[in-house]
Each structure stands twice: as structure tokens, then as C-alpha cells.
Amino acid sequence: MNTLFINGSPKKEGGCSAYIISETLKIMKDETAEHIRPGMGKNLEAACEKVLQAKNICFVFPLYFDSVPSHLLRFMRELEKYAAERKTEERYCYAVVNSGFFESSHNESAIEAVKCFAARAGFKWRFGIGIGGGPFMVESRSMPMNFFVKRPVYGALCRLKDDMENKSGWPENIFVSPAIFRKMYILMAHASWLIQARKNGLKSKDIYRAPEPEKSPSATEGK
């Protein structure tokens, strides 16, 4: 196996990370490329062994609090220990991070976290891709990836594919967002929240409802 994509999304299906992996596999046309989704269970040894069978390792995940999702972070720690005990051939590491922010630069800290992991695990770091407007990418799955509004992301994934096949120099991280106006993206996001609220029997005003603050014991004792 030449390339392995690691889906770090907590979603079992339908997430942006899974969509990005599937589209990248189409671009690569590499029959040996595979993908895994490490679960939150205790047995991670099989997943670690799978990773070490690949030459190119690419982590694909959503941004969580400006960093890596906790379950993926746990897997990375286990993989770091596992790789330290089995240092054999060279392995190259990449990261593709998507977020709900329109500005792709928000993903930089998470990419740096994977870069740090690669150094500790003994993998050769290549580069990362930060994708802004992740929800738009997956919600517009009916559009081809090379359609003009998604072409910036398509170009970044093509760059990823080229580097996996023919490594040259030391490329820098790539940060891209869909080719739509930021204001339009925000309006579409707000509309999506309203649609989800109505599906769950809520009205638009219910989205802004806040929980009642708990009364302290001292406030009730005086009554």
C-alpha cells in the first residue's frame, strides 16, 4: 500500500472529511490507496499497524477548538509510541484540515500539531492543507470538485496528489476556501441552522434561547 488516508472525523458518515477523502481518491486514481477511520475503542493496535504499512500518510479531520479532535489525538499518541518501536522505511506525513470558518487560516494551528506529531513519530513532514468553508464543500457534493466555486480546493488536492507521487523540494502549507463571497457563505450557514431547527420542531427564535441560570443556595435561603 502506497497511500493511507486517516479520517479523523467523529462522524461515522456524511462528514466533510469523508467527502474530501473520497474526492482525493478520485483524483489520485491509485488502486492501492486506502482509508481508515480509527474509532474511539481501546484496541488501536490494528489501526497503527495499518498506518505503518503505508509510505504516504495523510490525516484528514475537522478543526475542533483550533486543534485536533480528542479521539484522533489519542490515536496519534498511540501511533507515536507504536512507530517508535518499529522504525523501518521512510514515511511521509500530510494533513488536510477543514473547518466551518470561511477563513482557511484558522486551520494553521491544527496543521502545526500534526507537523509536531510527525517529528516525534519519525515521519517526514511534507505539508498541510487548510480548507475554509467545510460545510459548503460537503453540502455542495452534487457539484463536481473542479466546478469553479470549488476549484481552489480542487487545485490544492491536486497538489497533494502530485507531491505524493513525485516529491520535490519542501512545499509550504496551502490555505484555500471556496470561491464564493464570505457574506454569501454566512447567509447560507444561517439558513442551514433555520432548516435544521424546523426539522426538529423548533422556531427561529428558539435558536437564541438560553438556559435559565441556576439560583445559588444563598439566594434561596433568605426567602
Tab-separated table of C-alpha atoms in Angstrom:
chain	number	residue	atom	x	y	z
A	1	MET	CA	0.000	0.000	0.000
A	2	ASN	CA	1.420	3.349	-1.065
A	3	THR	CA	-1.015	5.848	0.491
A	4	LEU	CA	-3.294	5.771	3.520
A	5	PHE	CA	-5.827	8.434	4.462
A	6	ILE	CA	-6.823	8.628	8.128
A	7	ASN	CA	-10.329	10.000	8.629
A	8	GLY	CA	-10.247	11.816	11.960
A	9	SER	CA	-13.872	12.935	11.957
A	10	PRO	CA	-16.117	11.737	14.798
A	11	LYS	CA	-18.938	11.405	12.250
A	12	LYS	CA	-19.462	7.871	11.009
A	13	GLU	CA	-20.747	9.064	7.641
A	14	GLY	CA	-21.701	12.160	5.703
A	15	GLY	CA	-18.934	14.397	7.064
A	16	CYS	CA	-16.710	16.803	5.163
A	17	SER	CA	-13.576	14.780	5.948
A	18	ALA	CA	-15.018	11.632	4.353
A	19	TYR	CA	-16.086	13.681	1.321
A	20	ILE	CA	-12.606	15.174	0.902
A	21	ILE	CA	-11.008	11.735	1.112
A	22	SER	CA	-13.373	10.260	-1.486
A	23	GLU	CA	-12.753	13.150	-3.889
A	24	THR	CA	-8.985	12.944	-3.409
A	25	LEU	CA	-9.057	9.222	-4.173
A	26	LYS	CA	-10.867	10.004	-7.428
A	27	ILE	CA	-8.133	12.485	-8.359
A	28	MET	CA	-5.352	10.049	-7.487
A	29	LYS	CA	-6.747	7.045	-9.365
A	30	ASP	CA	-4.463	4.903	-7.205
A	31	GLU	CA	-5.900	1.441	-6.650
A	32	THR	CA	-3.506	0.811	-3.748
A	33	ALA	CA	-4.646	3.871	-1.754
A	34	GLU	CA	-6.851	3.124	1.244
A	35	HIS	CA	-8.517	4.943	4.113
A	36	ILE	CA	-9.313	4.096	7.717
A	37	ARG	CA	-11.306	5.720	10.486
A	38	PRO	CA	-9.797	4.961	13.903
A	39	GLY	CA	-12.636	4.563	16.368
A	40	MET	CA	-12.852	5.567	19.972
A	41	GLY	CA	-12.397	1.987	21.242
A	42	LYS	CA	-9.490	0.636	23.195
A	43	ASN	CA	-7.967	-1.588	20.501
A	44	LEU	CA	-5.962	0.731	18.258
A	45	GLU	CA	-3.100	-1.654	17.501
A	46	ALA	CA	-4.606	-2.881	14.204
A	47	ALA	CA	-5.052	0.703	13.009
A	48	CYS	CA	-1.468	1.569	13.985
A	49	GLU	CA	-0.159	-1.457	12.094
A	50	LYS	CA	-2.167	-0.391	9.031
A	51	VAL	CA	-0.573	3.058	9.112
A	52	LEU	CA	2.935	1.657	9.213
A	53	GLN	CA	2.268	-0.311	6.026
A	54	ALA	CA	1.895	2.922	4.037
A	55	LYS	CA	4.510	5.215	2.551
A	56	ASN	CA	2.276	8.312	2.442
A	57	ILE	CA	0.121	9.036	5.492
A	58	CYS	CA	-2.495	11.782	5.335
A	59	PHE	CA	-4.586	12.885	8.310
A	60	VAL	CA	-7.933	14.386	7.263
A	61	PHE	CA	-10.091	15.868	10.020
A	62	PRO	CA	-12.305	18.786	11.090
A	63	LEU	CA	-10.989	21.606	13.250
A	64	TYR	CA	-12.079	21.274	16.889
A	65	PHE	CA	-11.347	24.252	19.159
A	66	ASP	CA	-8.431	25.292	16.925
A	67	SER	CA	-6.889	21.846	17.248
A	68	VAL	CA	-7.185	18.099	16.632
A	69	PRO	CA	-10.341	16.189	17.723
A	70	SER	CA	-9.666	14.451	21.046
A	71	HIS	CA	-10.210	10.891	19.820
A	72	LEU	CA	-7.801	11.459	16.923
A	73	LEU	CA	-5.252	12.994	19.288
A	74	ARG	CA	-5.409	9.857	21.395
A	75	PHE	CA	-4.798	7.716	18.320
A	76	MET	CA	-1.842	9.897	17.312
A	77	ARG	CA	-0.279	9.393	20.729
A	78	GLU	CA	-0.672	5.633	20.463
A	79	LEU	CA	0.692	5.694	16.910
A	80	GLU	CA	3.697	7.723	18.049
A	81	LYS	CA	4.625	5.021	20.571
A	82	TYR	CA	3.944	2.248	18.069
A	83	ALA	CA	6.070	3.875	15.355
A	84	ALA	CA	8.981	4.465	17.741
A	85	GLU	CA	9.229	0.708	18.296
A	86	ARG	CA	9.104	-0.140	14.565
A	87	LYS	CA	11.295	2.341	12.726
A	88	THR	CA	11.870	0.857	9.291
A	89	GLU	CA	11.372	2.607	5.947
A	90	GLU	CA	10.734	6.307	5.376
A	91	ARG	CA	7.166	7.531	5.716
A	92	TYR	CA	5.790	10.884	4.629
A	93	CYS	CA	3.109	12.760	6.539
A	94	TYR	CA	0.431	15.195	5.336
A	95	ALA	CA	-2.630	16.845	6.898
A	96	VAL	CA	-5.879	18.179	5.438
A	97	VAL	CA	-7.903	20.174	7.961
A	98	ASN	CA	-11.362	21.574	7.268
A	99	SER	CA	-13.398	23.979	9.372
A	100	GLY	CA	-16.682	25.842	9.435
A	101	PHE	CA	-14.828	29.152	9.407
A	102	PHE	CA	-14.727	30.766	5.991
A	103	GLU	CA	-11.125	31.886	6.565
A	104	SER	CA	-8.888	28.864	5.993
A	105	SER	CA	-6.070	30.330	8.101
A	106	HIS	CA	-7.923	29.172	11.237
A	107	ASN	CA	-6.655	25.664	10.464
A	108	GLU	CA	-2.975	26.550	10.799
A	109	SER	CA	-2.588	25.586	14.476
A	110	ALA	CA	-4.060	22.111	13.846
A	111	ILE	CA	-1.705	21.581	10.902
A	112	GLU	CA	1.216	22.540	13.150
A	113	ALA	CA	0.039	19.948	15.681
A	114	VAL	CA	0.259	17.202	13.037
A	115	LYS	CA	3.676	18.502	11.979
A	116	CYS	CA	4.848	18.189	15.588
A	117	PHE	CA	3.441	14.653	15.759
A	118	ALA	CA	5.284	13.690	12.565
A	119	ALA	CA	8.621	14.780	14.052
A	120	ARG	CA	8.011	12.808	17.247
A	121	ALA	CA	6.860	9.694	15.360
A	122	GLY	CA	9.806	9.729	12.987
A	123	PHE	CA	7.746	10.567	9.881
A	124	LYS	CA	8.961	13.058	7.281
A	125	TRP	CA	6.628	16.046	7.236
A	126	ARG	CA	5.599	17.397	3.834
A	127	PHE	CA	2.805	19.977	4.133
A	128	GLY	CA	-0.761	20.584	5.183
A	129	ILE	CA	-3.887	21.942	3.516
A	130	GLY	CA	-6.286	24.179	5.427
A	131	ILE	CA	-9.788	24.312	3.936
A	132	GLY	CA	-12.243	27.008	4.951
A	133	GLY	CA	-15.988	26.736	4.420
A	134	GLY	CA	-16.054	22.997	5.026
A	135	PRO	CA	-19.862	22.739	5.358
A	136	PHE	CA	-20.284	24.312	1.921
A	137	MET	CA	-17.977	21.711	0.395
A	138	VAL	CA	-19.967	18.752	1.664
A	139	GLU	CA	-23.401	20.337	1.141
A	140	SER	CA	-22.494	21.030	-2.496
A	141	ARG	CA	-21.397	17.451	-3.177
A	142	SER	CA	-23.671	17.374	-6.229
A	143	MET	CA	-21.299	19.883	-7.885
A	144	PRO	CA	-18.123	18.427	-9.420
A	145	MET	CA	-14.998	19.160	-7.407
A	146	ASN	CA	-13.492	21.064	-10.350
A	147	PHE	CA	-16.590	23.323	-10.636
A	148	PHE	CA	-15.449	26.962	-10.443
A	149	VAL	CA	-16.677	27.651	-6.879
A	150	LYS	CA	-14.800	24.575	-5.577
A	151	ARG	CA	-11.808	24.843	-7.875
A	152	PRO	CA	-9.446	26.383	-5.267
A	153	VAL	CA	-9.913	23.284	-3.103
A	154	TYR	CA	-9.636	21.014	-6.137
A	155	GLY	CA	-6.317	22.634	-7.024
A	156	ALA	CA	-4.979	22.071	-3.508
A	157	LEU	CA	-5.956	18.390	-3.601
A	158	CYS	CA	-4.264	18.018	-6.996
A	159	ARG	CA	-1.133	19.496	-5.434
A	160	LEU	CA	-1.398	16.897	-2.672
A	161	LYS	CA	-1.698	14.100	-5.216
A	162	ASP	CA	1.304	15.376	-7.205
A	163	ASP	CA	3.507	15.577	-4.122
A	164	MET	CA	2.569	12.079	-3.020
A	165	GLU	CA	3.621	10.764	-6.407
A	166	ASN	CA	6.671	12.956	-7.067
A	167	LYS	CA	8.181	14.651	-4.052
A	168	SER	CA	10.230	17.721	-4.921
A	169	GLY	CA	11.578	20.437	-2.631
A	170	TRP	CA	9.876	21.445	0.590
A	171	PRO	CA	6.405	22.799	-0.190
A	172	GLU	CA	4.639	25.188	2.141
A	173	ASN	CA	1.188	24.760	3.659
A	174	ILE	CA	-1.767	25.612	1.423
A	175	PHE	CA	-4.815	27.549	2.646
A	176	VAL	CA	-7.915	27.711	0.457
A	177	SER	CA	-11.650	28.456	0.648
A	178	PRO	CA	-14.496	28.054	-1.858
A	179	ALA	CA	-14.704	30.798	-4.488
A	180	ILE	CA	-17.815	32.447	-3.065
A	181	PHE	CA	-18.355	35.712	-1.214
A	182	ARG	CA	-17.851	35.482	2.542
A	183	LYS	CA	-21.166	37.244	3.170
A	184	MET	CA	-22.989	34.742	0.966
A	185	TYR	CA	-21.393	31.851	2.863
A	186	ILE	CA	-22.566	33.271	6.213
A	187	LEU	CA	-26.111	33.767	4.902
A	188	MET	CA	-26.171	30.171	3.665
A	189	ALA	CA	-24.916	28.963	7.051
A	190	HIS	CA	-27.655	30.875	8.901
A	191	ALA	CA	-30.296	29.448	6.564
A	192	SER	CA	-28.979	25.963	7.258
A	193	TRP	CA	-29.409	26.445	11.020
A	194	LEU	CA	-33.027	27.516	10.475
A	195	ILE	CA	-33.754	24.473	8.309
A	196	GLN	CA	-32.293	22.144	10.943
A	197	ALA	CA	-34.302	23.870	13.687
A	198	ARG	CA	-37.580	23.406	11.804
A	199	LYS	CA	-36.787	19.742	11.163
A	200	ASN	CA	-36.559	19.329	14.935
A	201	GLY	CA	-39.838	21.138	15.664
A	202	LEU	CA	-38.267	24.461	16.679
A	203	LYS	CA	-38.891	28.036	15.606
A	204	SER	CA	-36.213	30.531	14.596
A	205	LYS	CA	-36.438	32.322	17.965
A	206	ASP	CA	-35.708	29.037	19.760
A	207	ILE	CA	-32.159	29.068	18.374
A	208	TYR	CA	-31.373	32.073	20.562
A	209	ARG	CA	-32.938	30.629	23.706
A	210	ALA	CA	-30.519	30.400	26.637
A	211	PRO	CA	-30.800	28.066	29.645
A	212	GLU	CA	-32.095	29.553	32.878
A	213	PRO	CA	-29.240	30.321	35.297
A	214	GLU	CA	-29.221	28.215	38.444
A	215	LYS	CA	-30.059	30.031	41.649
A	216	SER	CA	-27.355	29.904	44.272
A	217	PRO	CA	-28.237	28.362	47.695
A	218	SER	CA	-27.705	31.695	49.424
A	219	ALA	CA	-30.333	33.350	47.238
A	220	THR	CA	-32.997	30.784	48.160
A	221	GLU	CA	-32.165	30.546	51.866
A	222	GLY	CA	-33.195	34.135	52.538
A	223	LYS	CA	-36.764	33.548	51.348
